mmCIF file of C-alpha atoms and ligand atoms in Angstrom:
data_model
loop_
_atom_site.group_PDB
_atom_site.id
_atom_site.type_symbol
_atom_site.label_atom_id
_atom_site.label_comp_id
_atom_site.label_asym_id
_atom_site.label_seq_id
_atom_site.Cartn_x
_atom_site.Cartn_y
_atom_site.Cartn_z
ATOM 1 C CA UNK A 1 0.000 0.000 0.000
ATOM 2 C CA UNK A 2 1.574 3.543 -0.955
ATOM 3 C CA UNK A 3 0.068 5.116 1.795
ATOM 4 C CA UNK A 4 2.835 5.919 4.795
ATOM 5 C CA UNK A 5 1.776 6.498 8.607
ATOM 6 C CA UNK A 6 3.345 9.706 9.303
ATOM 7 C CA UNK A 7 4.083 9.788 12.814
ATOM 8 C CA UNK A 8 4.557 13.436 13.411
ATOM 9 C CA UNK A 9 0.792 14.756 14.615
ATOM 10 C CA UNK A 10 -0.053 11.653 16.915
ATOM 11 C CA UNK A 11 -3.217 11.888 18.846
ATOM 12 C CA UNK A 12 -2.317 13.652 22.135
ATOM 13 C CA UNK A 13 -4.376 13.210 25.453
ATOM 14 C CA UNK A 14 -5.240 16.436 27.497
ATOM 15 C CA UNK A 15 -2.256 16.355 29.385
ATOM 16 C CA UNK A 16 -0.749 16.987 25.545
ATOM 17 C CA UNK A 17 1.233 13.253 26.189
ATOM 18 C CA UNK A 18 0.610 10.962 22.739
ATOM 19 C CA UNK A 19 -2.325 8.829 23.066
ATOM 20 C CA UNK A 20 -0.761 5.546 22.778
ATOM 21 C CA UNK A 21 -3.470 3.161 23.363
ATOM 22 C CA UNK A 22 -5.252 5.552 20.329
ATOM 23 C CA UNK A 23 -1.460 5.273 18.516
ATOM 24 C CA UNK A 24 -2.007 0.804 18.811
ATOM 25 C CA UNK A 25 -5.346 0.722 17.411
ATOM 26 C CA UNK A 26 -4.256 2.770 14.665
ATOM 27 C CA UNK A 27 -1.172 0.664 14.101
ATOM 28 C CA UNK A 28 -3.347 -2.643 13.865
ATOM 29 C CA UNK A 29 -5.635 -0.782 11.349
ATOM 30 C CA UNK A 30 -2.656 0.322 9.318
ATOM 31 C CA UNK A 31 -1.047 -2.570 9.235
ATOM 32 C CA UNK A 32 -4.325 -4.874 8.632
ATOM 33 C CA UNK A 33 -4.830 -3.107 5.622
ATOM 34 C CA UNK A 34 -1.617 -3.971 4.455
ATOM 35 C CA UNK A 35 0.307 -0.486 5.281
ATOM 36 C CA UNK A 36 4.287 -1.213 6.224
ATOM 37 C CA UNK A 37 5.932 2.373 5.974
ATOM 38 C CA UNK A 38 6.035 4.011 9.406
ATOM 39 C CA UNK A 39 7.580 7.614 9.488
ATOM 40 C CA UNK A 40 9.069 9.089 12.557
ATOM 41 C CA UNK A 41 11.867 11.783 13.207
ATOM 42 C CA UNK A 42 13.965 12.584 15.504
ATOM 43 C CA UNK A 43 12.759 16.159 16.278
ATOM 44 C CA UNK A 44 8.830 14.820 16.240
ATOM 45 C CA UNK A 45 8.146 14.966 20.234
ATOM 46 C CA UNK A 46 7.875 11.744 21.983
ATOM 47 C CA UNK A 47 7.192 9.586 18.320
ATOM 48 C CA UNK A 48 10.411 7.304 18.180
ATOM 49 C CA UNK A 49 9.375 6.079 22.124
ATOM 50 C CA UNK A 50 5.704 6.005 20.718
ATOM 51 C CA UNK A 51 6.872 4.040 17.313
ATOM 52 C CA UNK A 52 8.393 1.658 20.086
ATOM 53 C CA UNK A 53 5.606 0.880 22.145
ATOM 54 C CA UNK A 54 3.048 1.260 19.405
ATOM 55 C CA UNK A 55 4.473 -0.617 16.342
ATOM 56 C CA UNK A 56 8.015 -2.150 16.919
ATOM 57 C CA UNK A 57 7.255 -4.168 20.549
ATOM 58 C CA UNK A 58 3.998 -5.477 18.950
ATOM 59 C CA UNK A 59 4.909 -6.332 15.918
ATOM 60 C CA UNK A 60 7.518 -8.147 14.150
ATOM 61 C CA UNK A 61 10.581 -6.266 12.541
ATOM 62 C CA UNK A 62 9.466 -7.905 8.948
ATOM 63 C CA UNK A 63 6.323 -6.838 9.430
ATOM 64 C CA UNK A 64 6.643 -3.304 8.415
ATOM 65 C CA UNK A 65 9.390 -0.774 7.416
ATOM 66 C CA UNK A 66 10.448 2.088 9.763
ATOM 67 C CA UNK A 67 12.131 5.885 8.327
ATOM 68 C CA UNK A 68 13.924 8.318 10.547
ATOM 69 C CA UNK A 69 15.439 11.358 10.337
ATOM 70 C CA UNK A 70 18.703 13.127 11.493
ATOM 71 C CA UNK A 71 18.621 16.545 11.674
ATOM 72 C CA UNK A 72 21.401 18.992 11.801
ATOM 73 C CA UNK A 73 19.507 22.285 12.509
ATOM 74 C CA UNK A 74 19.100 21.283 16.212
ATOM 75 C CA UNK A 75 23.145 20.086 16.481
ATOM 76 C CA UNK A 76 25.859 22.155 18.041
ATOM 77 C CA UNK A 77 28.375 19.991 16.110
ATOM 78 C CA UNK A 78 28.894 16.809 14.697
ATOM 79 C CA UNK A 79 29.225 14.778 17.048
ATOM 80 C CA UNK A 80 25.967 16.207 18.490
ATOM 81 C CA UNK A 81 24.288 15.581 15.091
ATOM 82 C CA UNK A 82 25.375 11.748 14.946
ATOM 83 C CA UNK A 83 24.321 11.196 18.427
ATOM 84 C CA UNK A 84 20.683 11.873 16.954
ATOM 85 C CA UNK A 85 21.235 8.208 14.907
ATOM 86 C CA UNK A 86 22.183 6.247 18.349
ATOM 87 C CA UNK A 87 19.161 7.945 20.105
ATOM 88 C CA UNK A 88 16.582 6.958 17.226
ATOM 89 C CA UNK A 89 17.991 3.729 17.850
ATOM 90 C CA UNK A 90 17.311 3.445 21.268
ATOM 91 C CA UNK A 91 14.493 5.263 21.461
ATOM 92 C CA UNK A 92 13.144 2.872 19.058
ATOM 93 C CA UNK A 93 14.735 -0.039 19.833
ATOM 94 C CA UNK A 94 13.980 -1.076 15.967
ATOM 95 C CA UNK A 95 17.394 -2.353 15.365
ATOM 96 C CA UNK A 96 18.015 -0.867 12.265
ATOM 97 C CA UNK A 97 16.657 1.534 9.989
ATOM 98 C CA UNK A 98 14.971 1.077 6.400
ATOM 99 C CA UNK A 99 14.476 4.136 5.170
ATOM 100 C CA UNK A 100 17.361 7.018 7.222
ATOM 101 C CA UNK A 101 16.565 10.581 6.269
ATOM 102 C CA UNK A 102 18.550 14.278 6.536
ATOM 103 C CA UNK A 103 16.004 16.091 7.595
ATOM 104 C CA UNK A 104 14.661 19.275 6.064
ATOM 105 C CA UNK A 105 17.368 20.428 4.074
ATOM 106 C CA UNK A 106 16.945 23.657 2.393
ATOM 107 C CA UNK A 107 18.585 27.166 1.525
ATOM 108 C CA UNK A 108 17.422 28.873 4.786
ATOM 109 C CA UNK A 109 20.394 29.537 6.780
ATOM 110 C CA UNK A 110 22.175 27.477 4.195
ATOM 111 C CA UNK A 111 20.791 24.582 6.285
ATOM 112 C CA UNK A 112 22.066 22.129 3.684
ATOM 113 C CA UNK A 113 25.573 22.887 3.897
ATOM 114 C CA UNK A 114 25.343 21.737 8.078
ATOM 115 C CA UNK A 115 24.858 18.251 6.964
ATOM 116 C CA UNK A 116 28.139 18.266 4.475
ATOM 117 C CA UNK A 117 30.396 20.519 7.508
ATOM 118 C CA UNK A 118 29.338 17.697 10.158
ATOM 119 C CA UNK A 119 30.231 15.366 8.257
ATOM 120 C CA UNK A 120 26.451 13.378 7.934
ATOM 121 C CA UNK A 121 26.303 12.287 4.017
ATOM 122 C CA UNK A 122 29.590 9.918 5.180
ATOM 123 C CA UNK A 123 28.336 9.117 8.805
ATOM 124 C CA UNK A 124 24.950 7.617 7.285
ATOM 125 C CA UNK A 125 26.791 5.722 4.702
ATOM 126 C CA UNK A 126 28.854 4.239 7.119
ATOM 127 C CA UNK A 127 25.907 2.788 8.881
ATOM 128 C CA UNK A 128 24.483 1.334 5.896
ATOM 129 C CA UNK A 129 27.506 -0.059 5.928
ATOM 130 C CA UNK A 130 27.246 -1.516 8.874
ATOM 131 C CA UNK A 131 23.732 -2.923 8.421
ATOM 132 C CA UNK A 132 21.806 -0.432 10.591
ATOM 133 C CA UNK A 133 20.634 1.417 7.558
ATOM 134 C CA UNK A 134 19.076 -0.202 4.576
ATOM 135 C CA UNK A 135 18.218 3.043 2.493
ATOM 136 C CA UNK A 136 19.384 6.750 2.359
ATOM 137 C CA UNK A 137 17.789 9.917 1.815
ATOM 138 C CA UNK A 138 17.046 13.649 2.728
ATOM 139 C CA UNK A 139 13.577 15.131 3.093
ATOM 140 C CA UNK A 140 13.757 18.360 1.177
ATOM 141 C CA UNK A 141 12.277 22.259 1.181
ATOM 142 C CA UNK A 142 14.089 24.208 -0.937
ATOM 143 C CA UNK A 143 14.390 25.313 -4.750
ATOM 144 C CA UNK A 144 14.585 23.095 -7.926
ATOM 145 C CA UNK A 145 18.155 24.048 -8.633
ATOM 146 C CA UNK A 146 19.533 22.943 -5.157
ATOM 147 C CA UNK A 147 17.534 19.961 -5.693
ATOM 148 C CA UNK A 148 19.497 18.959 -8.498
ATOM 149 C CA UNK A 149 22.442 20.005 -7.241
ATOM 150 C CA UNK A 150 22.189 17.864 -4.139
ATOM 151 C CA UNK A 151 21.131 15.214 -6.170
ATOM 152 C CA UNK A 152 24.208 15.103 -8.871
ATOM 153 C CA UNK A 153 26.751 15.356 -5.572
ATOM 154 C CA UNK A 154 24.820 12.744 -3.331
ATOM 155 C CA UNK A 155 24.411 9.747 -5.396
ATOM 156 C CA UNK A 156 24.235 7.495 -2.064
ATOM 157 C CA UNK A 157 20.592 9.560 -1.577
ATOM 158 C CA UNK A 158 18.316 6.920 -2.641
ATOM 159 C CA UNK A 159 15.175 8.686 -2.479
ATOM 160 C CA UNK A 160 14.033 12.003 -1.501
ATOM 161 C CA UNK A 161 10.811 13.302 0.383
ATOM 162 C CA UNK A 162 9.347 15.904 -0.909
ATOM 163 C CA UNK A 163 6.060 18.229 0.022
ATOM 164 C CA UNK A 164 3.342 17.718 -3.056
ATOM 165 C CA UNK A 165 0.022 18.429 -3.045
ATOM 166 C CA UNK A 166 -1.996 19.710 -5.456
ATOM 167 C CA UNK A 167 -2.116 23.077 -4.621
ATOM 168 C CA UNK A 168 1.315 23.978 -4.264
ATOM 169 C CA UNK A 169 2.016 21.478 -7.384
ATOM 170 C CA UNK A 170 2.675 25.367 -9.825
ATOM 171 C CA UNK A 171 2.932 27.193 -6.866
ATOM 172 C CA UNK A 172 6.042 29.570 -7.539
ATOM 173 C CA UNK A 173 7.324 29.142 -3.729
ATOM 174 C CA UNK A 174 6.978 25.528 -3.084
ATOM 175 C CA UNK A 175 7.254 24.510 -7.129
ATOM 176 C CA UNK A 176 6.375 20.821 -6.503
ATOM 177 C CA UNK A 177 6.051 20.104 -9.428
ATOM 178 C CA UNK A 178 9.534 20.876 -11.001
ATOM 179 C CA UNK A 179 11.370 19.358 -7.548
ATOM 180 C CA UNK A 180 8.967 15.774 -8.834
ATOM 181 C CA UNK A 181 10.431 16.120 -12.545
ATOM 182 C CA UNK A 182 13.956 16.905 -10.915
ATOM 183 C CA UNK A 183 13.858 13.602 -8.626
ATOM 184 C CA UNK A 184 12.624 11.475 -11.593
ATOM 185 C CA UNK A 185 15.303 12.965 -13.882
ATOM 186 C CA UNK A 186 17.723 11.460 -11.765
ATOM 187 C CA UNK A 187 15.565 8.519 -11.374
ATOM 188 C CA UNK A 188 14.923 8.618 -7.560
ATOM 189 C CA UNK A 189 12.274 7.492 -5.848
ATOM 190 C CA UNK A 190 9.712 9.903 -3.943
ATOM 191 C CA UNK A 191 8.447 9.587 -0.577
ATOM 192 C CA UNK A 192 5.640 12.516 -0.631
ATOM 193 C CA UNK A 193 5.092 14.989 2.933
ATOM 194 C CA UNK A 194 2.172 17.240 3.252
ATOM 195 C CA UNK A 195 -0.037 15.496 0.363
ATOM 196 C CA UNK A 196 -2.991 17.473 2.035
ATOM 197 C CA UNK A 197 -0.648 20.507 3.209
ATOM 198 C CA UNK A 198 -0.745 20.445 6.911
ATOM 199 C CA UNK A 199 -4.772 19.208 6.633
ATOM 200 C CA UNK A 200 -5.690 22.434 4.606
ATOM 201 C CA UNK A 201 -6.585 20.412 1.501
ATOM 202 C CA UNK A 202 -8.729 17.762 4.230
ATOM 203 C CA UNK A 203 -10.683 20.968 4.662
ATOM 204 C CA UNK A 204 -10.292 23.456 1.843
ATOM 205 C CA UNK A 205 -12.289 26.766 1.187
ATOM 206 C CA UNK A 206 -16.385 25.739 0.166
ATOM 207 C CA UNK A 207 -15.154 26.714 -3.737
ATOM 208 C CA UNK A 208 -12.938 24.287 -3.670
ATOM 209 C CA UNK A 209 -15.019 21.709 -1.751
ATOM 210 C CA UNK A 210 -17.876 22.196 -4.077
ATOM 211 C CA UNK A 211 -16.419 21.045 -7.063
ATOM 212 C CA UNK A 212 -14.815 18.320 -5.431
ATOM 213 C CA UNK A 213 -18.186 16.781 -3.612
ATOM 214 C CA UNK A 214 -20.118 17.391 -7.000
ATOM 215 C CA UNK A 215 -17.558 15.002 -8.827
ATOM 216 C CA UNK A 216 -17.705 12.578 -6.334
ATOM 217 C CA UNK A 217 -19.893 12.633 -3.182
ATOM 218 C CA UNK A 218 -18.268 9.723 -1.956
ATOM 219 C CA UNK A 219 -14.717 10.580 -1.640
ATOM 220 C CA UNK A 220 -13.539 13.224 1.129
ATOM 221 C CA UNK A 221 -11.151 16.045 0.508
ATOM 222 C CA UNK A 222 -8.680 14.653 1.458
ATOM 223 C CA UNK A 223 -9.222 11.631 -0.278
ATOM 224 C CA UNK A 224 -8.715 13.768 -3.919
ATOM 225 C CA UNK A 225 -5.589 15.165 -2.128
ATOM 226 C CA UNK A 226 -3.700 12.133 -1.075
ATOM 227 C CA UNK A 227 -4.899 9.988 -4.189
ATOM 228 C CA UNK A 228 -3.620 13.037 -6.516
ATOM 229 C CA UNK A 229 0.252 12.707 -4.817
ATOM 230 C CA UNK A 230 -0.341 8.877 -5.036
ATOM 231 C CA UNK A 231 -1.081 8.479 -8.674
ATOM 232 C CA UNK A 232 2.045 10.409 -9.905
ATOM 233 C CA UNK A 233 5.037 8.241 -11.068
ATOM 234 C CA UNK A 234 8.190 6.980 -9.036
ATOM 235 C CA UNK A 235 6.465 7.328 -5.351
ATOM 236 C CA UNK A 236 7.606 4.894 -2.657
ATOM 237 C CA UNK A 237 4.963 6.214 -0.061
ATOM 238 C CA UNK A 238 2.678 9.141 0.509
ATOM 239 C CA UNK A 239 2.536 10.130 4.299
ATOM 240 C CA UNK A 240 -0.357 10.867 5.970
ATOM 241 C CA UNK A 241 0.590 12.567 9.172
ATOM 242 C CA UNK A 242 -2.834 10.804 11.081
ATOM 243 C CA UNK A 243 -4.369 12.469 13.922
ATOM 244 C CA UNK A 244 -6.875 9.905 15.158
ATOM 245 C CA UNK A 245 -8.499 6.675 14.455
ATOM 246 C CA UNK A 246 -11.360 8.212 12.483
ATOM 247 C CA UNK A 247 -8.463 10.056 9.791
ATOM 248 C CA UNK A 248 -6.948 6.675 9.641
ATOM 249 C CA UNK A 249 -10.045 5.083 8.688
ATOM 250 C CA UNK A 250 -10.767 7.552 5.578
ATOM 251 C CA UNK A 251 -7.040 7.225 4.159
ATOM 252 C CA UNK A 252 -7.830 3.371 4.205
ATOM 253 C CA UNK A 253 -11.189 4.016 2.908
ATOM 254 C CA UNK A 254 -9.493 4.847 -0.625
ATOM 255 C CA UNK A 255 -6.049 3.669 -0.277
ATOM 256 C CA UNK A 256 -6.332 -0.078 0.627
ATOM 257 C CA UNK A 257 -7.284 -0.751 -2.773
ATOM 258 C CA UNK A 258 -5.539 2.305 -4.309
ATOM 259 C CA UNK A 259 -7.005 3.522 -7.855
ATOM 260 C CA UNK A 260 -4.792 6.227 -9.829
ATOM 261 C CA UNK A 261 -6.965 9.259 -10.338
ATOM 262 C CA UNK A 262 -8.498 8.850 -13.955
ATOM 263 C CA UNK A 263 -8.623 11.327 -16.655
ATOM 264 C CA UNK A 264 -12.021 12.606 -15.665
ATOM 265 C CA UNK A 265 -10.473 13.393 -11.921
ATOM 266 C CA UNK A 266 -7.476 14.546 -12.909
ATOM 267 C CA UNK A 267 -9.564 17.222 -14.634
ATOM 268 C CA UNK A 268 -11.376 17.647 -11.501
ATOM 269 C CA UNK A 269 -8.068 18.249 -9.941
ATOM 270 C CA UNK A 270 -7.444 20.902 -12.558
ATOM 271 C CA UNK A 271 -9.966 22.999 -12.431
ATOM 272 C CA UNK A 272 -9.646 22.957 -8.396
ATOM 273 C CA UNK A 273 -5.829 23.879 -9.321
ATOM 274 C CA UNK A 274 -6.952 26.785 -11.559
ATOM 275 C CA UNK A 275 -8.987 28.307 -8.842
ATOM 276 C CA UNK A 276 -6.838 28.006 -6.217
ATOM 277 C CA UNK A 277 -3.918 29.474 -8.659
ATOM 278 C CA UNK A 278 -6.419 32.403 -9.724
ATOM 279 C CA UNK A 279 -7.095 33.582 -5.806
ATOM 280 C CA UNK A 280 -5.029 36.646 -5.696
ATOM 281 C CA UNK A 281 -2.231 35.820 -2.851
ATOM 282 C CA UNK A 282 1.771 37.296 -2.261
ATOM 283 C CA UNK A 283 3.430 35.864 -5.194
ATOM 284 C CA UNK A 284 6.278 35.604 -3.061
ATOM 285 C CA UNK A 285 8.750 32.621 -4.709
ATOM 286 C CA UNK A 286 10.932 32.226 -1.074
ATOM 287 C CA UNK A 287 14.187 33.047 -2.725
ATOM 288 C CA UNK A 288 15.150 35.040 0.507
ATOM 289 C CA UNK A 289 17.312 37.447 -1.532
ATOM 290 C CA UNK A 290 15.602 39.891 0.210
ATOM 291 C CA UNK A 291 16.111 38.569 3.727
ATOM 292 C CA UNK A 292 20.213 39.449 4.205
ATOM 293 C CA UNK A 293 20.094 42.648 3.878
ATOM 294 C CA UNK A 294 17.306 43.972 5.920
ATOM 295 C CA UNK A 295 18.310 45.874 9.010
ATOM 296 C CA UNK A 296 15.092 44.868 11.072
ATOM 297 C CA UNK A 297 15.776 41.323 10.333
ATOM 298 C CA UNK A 298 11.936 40.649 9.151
ATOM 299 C CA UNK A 299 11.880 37.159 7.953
ATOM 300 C CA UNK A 300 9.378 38.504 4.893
ATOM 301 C CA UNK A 301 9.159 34.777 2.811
ATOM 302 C CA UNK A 302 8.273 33.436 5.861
ATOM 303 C CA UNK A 303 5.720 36.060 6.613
ATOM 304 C CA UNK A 304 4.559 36.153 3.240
ATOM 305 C CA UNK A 305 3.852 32.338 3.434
ATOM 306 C CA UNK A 306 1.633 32.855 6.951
ATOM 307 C CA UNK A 307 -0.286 35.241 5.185
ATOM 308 C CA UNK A 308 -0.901 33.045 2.078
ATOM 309 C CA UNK A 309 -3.169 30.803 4.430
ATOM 310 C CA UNK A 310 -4.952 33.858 5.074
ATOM 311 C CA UNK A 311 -5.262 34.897 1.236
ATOM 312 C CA UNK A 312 -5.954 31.274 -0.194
ATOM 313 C CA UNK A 313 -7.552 29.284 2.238
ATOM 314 C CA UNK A 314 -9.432 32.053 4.640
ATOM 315 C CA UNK A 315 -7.650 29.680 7.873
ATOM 316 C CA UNK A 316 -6.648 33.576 10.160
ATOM 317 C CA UNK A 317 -6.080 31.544 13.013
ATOM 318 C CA UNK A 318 -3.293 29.624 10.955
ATOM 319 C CA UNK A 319 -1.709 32.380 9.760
ATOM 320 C CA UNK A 320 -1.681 34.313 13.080
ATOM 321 C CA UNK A 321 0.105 30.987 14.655
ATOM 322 C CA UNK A 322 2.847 30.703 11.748
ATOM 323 C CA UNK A 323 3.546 34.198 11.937
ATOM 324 C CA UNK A 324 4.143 34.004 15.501
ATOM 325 C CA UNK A 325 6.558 31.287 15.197
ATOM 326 C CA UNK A 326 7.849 33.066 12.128
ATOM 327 C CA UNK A 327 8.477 36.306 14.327
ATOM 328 C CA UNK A 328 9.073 34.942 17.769
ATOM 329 C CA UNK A 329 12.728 35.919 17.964
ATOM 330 C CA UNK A 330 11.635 39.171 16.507
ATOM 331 C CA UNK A 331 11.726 40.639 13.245
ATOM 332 C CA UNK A 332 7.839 41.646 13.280
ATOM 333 C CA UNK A 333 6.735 43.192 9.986
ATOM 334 C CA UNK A 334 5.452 46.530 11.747
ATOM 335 C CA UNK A 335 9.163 46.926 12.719
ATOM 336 C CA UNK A 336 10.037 47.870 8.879
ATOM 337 C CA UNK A 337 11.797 51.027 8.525
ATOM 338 C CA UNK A 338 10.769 51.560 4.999
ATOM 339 C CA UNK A 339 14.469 51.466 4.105
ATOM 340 C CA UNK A 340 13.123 49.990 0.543
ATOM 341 C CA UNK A 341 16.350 47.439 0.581
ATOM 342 C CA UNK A 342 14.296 44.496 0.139
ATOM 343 C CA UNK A 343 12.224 45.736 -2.653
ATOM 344 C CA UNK A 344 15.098 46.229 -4.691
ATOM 345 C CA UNK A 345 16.223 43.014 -4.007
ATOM 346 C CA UNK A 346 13.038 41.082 -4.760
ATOM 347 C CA UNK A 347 13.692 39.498 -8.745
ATOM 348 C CA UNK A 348 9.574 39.109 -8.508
ATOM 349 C CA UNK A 349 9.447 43.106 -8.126
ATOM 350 C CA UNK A 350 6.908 42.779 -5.133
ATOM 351 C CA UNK A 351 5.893 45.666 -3.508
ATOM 352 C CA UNK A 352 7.357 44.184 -0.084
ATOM 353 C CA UNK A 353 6.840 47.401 2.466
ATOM 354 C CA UNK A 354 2.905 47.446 1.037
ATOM 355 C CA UNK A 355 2.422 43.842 1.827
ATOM 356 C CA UNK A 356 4.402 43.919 5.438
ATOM 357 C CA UNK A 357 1.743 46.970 6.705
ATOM 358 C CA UNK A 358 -0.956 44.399 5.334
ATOM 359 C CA UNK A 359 0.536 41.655 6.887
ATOM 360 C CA UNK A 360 0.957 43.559 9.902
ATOM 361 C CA UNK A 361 -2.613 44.669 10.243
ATOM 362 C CA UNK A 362 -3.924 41.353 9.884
ATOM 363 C CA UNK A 363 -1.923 38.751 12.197
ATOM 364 C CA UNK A 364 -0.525 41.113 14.738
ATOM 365 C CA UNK A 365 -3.737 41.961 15.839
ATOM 366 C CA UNK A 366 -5.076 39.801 19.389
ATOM 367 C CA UNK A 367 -1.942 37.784 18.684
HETATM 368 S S1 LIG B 401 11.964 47.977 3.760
HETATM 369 FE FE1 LIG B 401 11.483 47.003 5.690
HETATM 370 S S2 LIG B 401 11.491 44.832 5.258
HETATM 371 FE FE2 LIG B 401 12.507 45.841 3.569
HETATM 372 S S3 LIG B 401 14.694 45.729 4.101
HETATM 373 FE FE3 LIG B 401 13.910 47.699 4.856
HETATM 374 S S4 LIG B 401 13.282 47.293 6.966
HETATM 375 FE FE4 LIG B 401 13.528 45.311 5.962
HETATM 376 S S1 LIG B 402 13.070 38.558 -2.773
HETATM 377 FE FE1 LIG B 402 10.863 38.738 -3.260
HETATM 378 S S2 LIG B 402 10.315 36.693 -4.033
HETATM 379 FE FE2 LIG B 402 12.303 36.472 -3.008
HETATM 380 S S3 LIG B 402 11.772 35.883 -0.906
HETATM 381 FE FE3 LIG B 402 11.945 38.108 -0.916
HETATM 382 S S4 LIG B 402 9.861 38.820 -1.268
HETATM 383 FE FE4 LIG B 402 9.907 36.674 -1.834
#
């Protein structure tokens, strides 16, 4: 079954610890159905120790396959950073890992070049030599150009993850579309993150709903999303980050016996594309050349990206929480000085002071 359990939202109980008897009876679903790709990280609070109790002391280790992820953004140094991969292990207690990820490389902060300085493309190879990982790969957020370039200098990257979903598929920041054709080009497989973008696309604006439910009553949001990542070429798994035993039971609902979309839904898909596209929105493409130079340190891409769940998908209370973690060491966009450095920066000419005030006005307010 192409459908992964991604183990990253977990139900929580009120004391906000993970629900694990909630966690097991999802497991059994999953893995009645004939799911096997579990994906966990190190960073994800509490999932490796609930991967353990949940999945690996209850079932056997051929019984499904288990991804983790080492991440060099939370590492003082390298030997910090490799640490992360004996944790996992004991956390986990899995023995070995069949699918071992860098985590979340991207241009911001030049994130990307933290894995090569400690040293991490080597270190994971060297456990794959040593039998404790079977695969290799990175999960990615950055441009189409680094993609390839990490690709053509990491050959021992077997895969990649990538965030699809059908509305960011032409979107000019995310550009899923051209990181898929990138990864194919160099014939790598694709494990697929935020197929229903952080559960936007499980509930997306009534417009987009509409056409959706008219096409097929029978099939939820987010069934369209996740099927729509699923039917492209060269995917190893599409990860559903489940919440509860009731989101489980819709992913299996049209994923146990998996159907590509067909040309009449992919046309569905289109037209749900086109709207989405023809909302107006901050056609901001994340390049961050703007983002060195400003004196107030206003991280506008990321701000510009809150507000886009504002624009496109009417979620405010969204967009208020990503600009707060956007902003929370500062760098608010009513602190812009109007210094006009960023504008002349920006290659997509935005008008970047106009849409700060804007942004301002809307998720600084009650926040
Ligand atoms: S105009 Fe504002 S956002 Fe742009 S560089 Fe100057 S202070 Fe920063
Ligand atoms: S330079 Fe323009 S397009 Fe690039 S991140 Fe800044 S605002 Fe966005």
């Amino acid at each position: 079954m192409k459908l992964g359990f991604g183990l990253m939202r977990l139900p929580r109980c009120g004391d906000g610890s993970i629900d694990i008897e909630q966690t097991k009876t999802m497991v059994d679903l999953f893995i009645a159905a004939g799911g096997t790709y579990f994906d966990t990280a190190y960073v994800y609070e509490g999932s490796e120790d609930a991967t353990r109790e949940a999945l690996v002391t209850r079932y056997p280790r051929d019984a499904y396959t288990l991804a983790t992820k080492l991440n060099a953004r939370v590492a003082r140094d390298a030997e910090a950073a490799k640490a992360q991969f004996f944790t996992s292990l004991e956390r986990t207690q899995a023995g070995y890992f069949d699918y071992y990820l860098l985590h979340a490389l991207s241009e911001v902060g030049n994130n990307y070049r933290r894995y090569e300085q400690f040293g991490a493309w080597d270190f994971v190879q060297e456990q794959k030599a040593a039998g404790k990982i079977r695969h290799i790969g990175f999960s990615f957020h950055g441009s189409p150009e680094l993609l390839d370039l990490l690709l053509s200098d990491h050959p021992e990257a077997e895969f990649v993850q990538l965030q699809i979903n059908y509305a960011d598929w032409n979107n000019p920041r995310t550009q899923s579309r051209r990181c898929w054709e990138i990864a194919r080009r160099h014939n790598r497989l694709v494990t697929i993150m935020e197929p229903v973008k952080g559960g936007m696309l499980a509930d997306p604006p009534a417009f987009i709903r509409d056409i959706l439910t008219e096409a097929n009553p029978g099939l939820s949001p987010a069934g369209w999303a996740i099927r729509f990542a699923a039917s492209l070429d060269g995917v190893l798994s599409v990860l559903s980050g489940m919440s509860n035993v009731a989101q489980m039971q819709d992913n299996l609902s049209f994923m146990k016996a998996f159907k590509p979309l067909d040309d009449g839904e992919r046309a569905v898909i289109e037209r749900a594309q086109a709207m989405l596209d023809a909302v107006p929105s901050i056609a901001c493409t994340g390049c961050r050349y703007c983002v060195p130079g400003c004196p107030m340190q206003i991280p506008i891409p990321d701000i510009f990206g809150a507000m886009n769940k504002q624009l496109i998908f009417g979620r405010l209370d969204e967009a208020k929480q990503g600009y707060a973690n956007e902003t929370r060491n500062g760098g608010k966009a009513s602190a812009c000085i109007q210094c006009g450095q960023c504008e002349a920066a920006c290659p997509q000419q935005l008008t970047i002071i106009e849409y700060l005030k804007q942004c301002a006005a809307a998720l600084e307010q009650g926040a």
